Structures are given as structure tokens and as C-alpha cells.
Amino acid sequence: MRNRIEEAKQAVRNIPDFPIEGIQFKDLTTLMKSPQHLTTVSDALYEMYKEKGITKVVGIESRGFIFGAILAARLGAGFVPIRKPGKLPAEVISKTYDKEYGTDTIEIHRDAITNDDVVLIHDDLLATGGTILAALELVQSMKPRDVMINFVCGLSDLHGRDMLPKEIEVTTVFDF
Ligand code: AMP
């Protein structure tokens, strides 16, 4: 499995200065278009979470929807989207935060999570950690039984992990 993950990591395309100068954008579409790498990452995520009792996977718009939904289906869990403002039709809770480039607001349906849920929040990439911290605060405000966090990949140099409470389990499939 470790070799397969390394090969999947090599398939990620780096785009310098996108969407603004100075950002090294990790383009996961080149990983996902490969059936082999798509399966590798899906399998790795399933192995990491199959015995954790996850009842809901929360995916962050939009790149967190892809593996988040695949993983939810494989775990037999539900899928909950965190979306940009104005997209969710029912009552929402919102959070505004800073990110690697600019600020942003995210929303979740107020009835998406219950006290019985064991939640895995998933996004494609951990950069500065601003997005995931905002998502964690949204999910925790609904008082689930437990919350874990996962990314396909992390950018170690940006130390996003340090933004998150130490007691929260945070994993990545691979890091740059
Ligand atoms: P952050 O809040 O800084 O951790 O940013 C994480 C979010 O922004 C994720 O949803 C990523 O999809 C996106 N993102 C931030 N920086 C990058 C990057 N260098 N390459 C690809 N995606 C990024």
C-alpha cells in the first residue's frame, strides 16, 4: 500500500502561482483521473476509518466532496456537505475565516449532525488550517459524540496542524 500511495502522490500536479502569485497549487485532478490512483486513495481512506464507528462524513466544498462522498459510501456512513454561502436551502450555521489566499465563509445545515454522530470532517488539502478550523467549529457546535479530521494531503511547511486542538485526531494520506 505504501508504494501505491507514493505513486498516487507523484501524480499530483504542482501549478506555480495559482490562483495568485506565490501559491504552489496542488492539483489533485491528475491523481483522480487515474483509475488506479483513485482506487489507491479510496482504499487508503477506507482502511484508516473502517473501524472508527464513523456515522457521518462531512465534506468541505468543493474538493472535499469527491473522496468524502466515496468514503462515506464505503463506510456505510451518511454524507454532509459544508458549502459556500447561499448554497444550502434550509436553515444554516455560518463561519467566516482567513485562508492561505483571502477570507471565506462556510455554512452547514443546522440539522445535519446529531448528538449520536461520530463525525469525520474531510477535505482534499490542509494548507494554513483556516478552513478546517472553521469547519471543526461548525461541527462541534452541533455537539456530536466524536469528531475526527482527514485530508488527502497536507502541506507540512504551512503547519496547519498547529491550528487545530491537540486532542483531535488528524490524518493525511500523504504530505508534501
Ligand atoms: P487552508 O484553509 O489554508 O488550510 O486551505 C485549505 C483549502 O484551500 C482546501 O480546501 C484546499 O482545497 C485549498 N487550498 C489552499 N491552498 C492550496 C494549495 N496550495 N493547493 C491546493 N489547494 C489549496
XYZ file of C-alpha atoms and ligand atoms in Angstrom:
199
model
C 0.000 0.000 0.000
C 2.848 2.441 0.822
C 4.238 2.185 -2.758
C 0.770 2.676 -4.222
C 0.292 5.804 -2.083
C 3.705 7.159 -3.140
C 2.742 6.645 -6.798
C -0.562 8.460 -6.224
C 1.319 11.338 -4.571
C 3.674 11.572 -7.576
C 0.596 12.001 -9.803
C -0.378 15.291 -8.089
C 0.422 18.215 -10.393
C 2.022 21.363 -8.955
C 0.811 24.640 -10.502
C 3.030 27.605 -9.508
C 1.348 30.977 -8.859
C -2.279 29.713 -8.980
C -4.732 31.248 -8.181
C -2.410 34.099 -7.149
C 1.350 34.689 -7.217
C 3.334 32.797 -4.572
C 0.902 29.873 -4.154
C 2.113 26.409 -5.158
C -1.254 24.893 -6.037
C -1.523 21.123 -5.651
C -3.812 19.930 -8.439
C -5.330 16.578 -7.436
C -7.279 16.193 -10.694
C -4.226 14.482 -12.201
C -4.379 11.914 -9.384
C -8.143 11.460 -9.646
C -8.270 10.949 -13.416
C -6.217 7.771 -12.962
C -8.468 4.801 -12.047
C -5.503 3.200 -10.244
C -4.706 6.242 -8.078
C -8.382 6.975 -7.411
C -8.727 3.429 -6.059
C -5.489 3.673 -4.057
C -6.593 6.805 -2.203
C -10.143 5.462 -1.683
C -8.735 2.181 -0.305
C -6.272 4.002 1.969
C -9.030 6.165 3.425
C -11.312 3.162 3.950
C -8.553 1.244 5.765
C -7.878 4.259 8.021
C -11.516 4.721 9.084
C -13.295 1.350 8.731
C -13.152 0.621 12.469
C -13.778 4.103 13.868
C -17.580 3.938 14.015
C -17.992 6.945 11.695
C -21.695 7.746 11.120
C -21.284 10.960 9.044
C -18.548 12.168 6.723
C -18.633 15.963 6.395
C -17.046 17.109 3.105
C -15.898 20.690 2.510
C -16.917 22.359 -0.801
C -15.912 21.572 -3.308
C -12.857 19.370 -3.462
C -13.758 17.700 -0.155
C -16.915 16.289 -1.774
C -15.076 13.847 -4.022
C -13.250 11.492 -1.662
C -15.593 12.480 1.181
C -18.597 11.004 -0.633
C -16.663 7.947 -1.829
C -15.516 7.280 1.740
C -18.983 7.813 3.252
C -20.488 5.245 0.869
C -17.746 2.706 1.598
C -18.082 3.184 5.363
C -21.871 2.902 5.246
C -21.987 6.423 6.735
C -24.009 9.476 5.667
C -22.504 12.408 3.757
C -22.968 16.049 4.826
C -21.763 18.995 2.695
C -20.202 22.155 4.097
C -20.853 24.777 1.422
C -20.124 28.355 0.397
C -22.703 30.981 1.449
C -26.190 30.914 -0.044
C -25.978 27.384 -1.491
C -27.714 25.334 1.219
C -31.515 25.681 1.065
C -32.535 25.077 4.700
C -31.523 26.756 7.969
C -27.716 27.031 8.283
C -24.968 27.968 10.696
C -22.109 30.030 9.194
C -18.485 30.777 9.967
C -16.105 33.338 8.387
C -12.336 32.684 8.493
C -8.945 33.587 6.934
C -7.252 31.264 4.452
C -3.971 30.979 2.552
C -5.373 33.392 -0.014
C -8.203 35.731 1.103
C -11.106 35.185 3.516
C -14.094 32.911 3.161
C -17.391 31.897 4.747
C -18.722 28.347 5.035
C -22.125 27.001 6.024
C -23.678 23.738 7.208
C -27.330 22.769 7.642
C -28.339 23.215 11.269
C -29.963 19.749 11.354
C -27.117 17.898 9.595
C -25.444 16.429 12.709
C -26.957 14.962 15.894
C -25.585 14.157 19.366
C -25.262 10.483 18.361
C -22.987 11.107 15.392
C -19.328 10.183 15.126
C -18.125 12.650 12.504
C -15.178 12.598 10.140
C -14.554 16.002 8.548
C -12.759 15.588 5.218
C -11.101 17.997 2.787
C -8.667 17.439 -0.059
C -5.816 19.516 1.334
C -4.556 21.035 4.601
C -2.780 24.360 3.948
C -2.877 27.012 6.696
C -5.687 25.200 8.531
C -8.131 28.110 8.496
C -10.806 26.242 6.543
C -10.707 23.112 8.643
C -10.712 25.050 11.918
C -13.876 26.870 10.800
C -15.430 23.540 9.746
C -14.491 21.980 13.088
C -16.156 24.846 14.958
C -19.332 24.434 12.899
C -19.459 20.681 13.537
C -18.576 20.947 17.233
C -21.362 23.485 17.772
C -23.773 20.623 16.983
C -22.214 18.530 19.804
C -21.566 15.182 18.091
C -20.256 12.214 20.115
C -16.795 12.470 18.493
C -15.053 14.368 15.667
C -12.033 13.341 13.586
C -10.350 15.147 10.686
C -8.781 13.845 7.488
C -7.189 15.199 4.312
C -5.919 13.536 1.187
C -2.758 15.631 1.544
C -1.085 18.142 3.845
C 1.408 20.930 3.143
C 3.795 20.387 6.075
C 5.603 23.728 5.678
C 2.403 25.668 6.434
C 1.932 23.961 9.857
C -1.854 23.832 9.549
C -1.953 21.035 12.150
C -0.889 23.589 14.799
C -4.157 25.496 14.247
C -6.198 22.516 15.438
C -6.786 21.358 19.032
C -4.228 18.697 20.061
C -6.907 16.242 21.210
C -8.488 15.991 17.746
C -7.211 13.070 15.633
C -5.939 14.464 12.308
C -4.650 12.284 9.449
C -3.450 12.726 5.869
C -2.922 10.060 3.202
C 0.332 11.777 2.161
C 2.199 15.062 2.713
C 4.289 17.491 0.712
P -6.422 26.378 4.295
O -7.652 26.957 4.915
O -5.326 27.378 4.108
O -5.952 25.123 5.023
O -6.817 25.977 2.800
C -7.407 24.779 2.537
C -8.390 24.860 1.408
O -7.943 25.674 0.322
C -8.607 23.492 0.837
O -9.988 23.358 0.608
C -7.822 23.449 -0.440
O -8.604 22.885 -1.446
C -7.498 24.898 -0.780
N -6.050 25.166 -0.911
C -5.321 26.024 -0.159
N -4.042 26.055 -0.532
C -3.929 25.186 -1.545
C -2.823 24.753 -2.354
N -1.585 25.233 -2.183
N -3.064 23.811 -3.293
C -4.313 23.312 -3.457
N -5.387 23.680 -2.740
C -5.207 24.609 -1.800
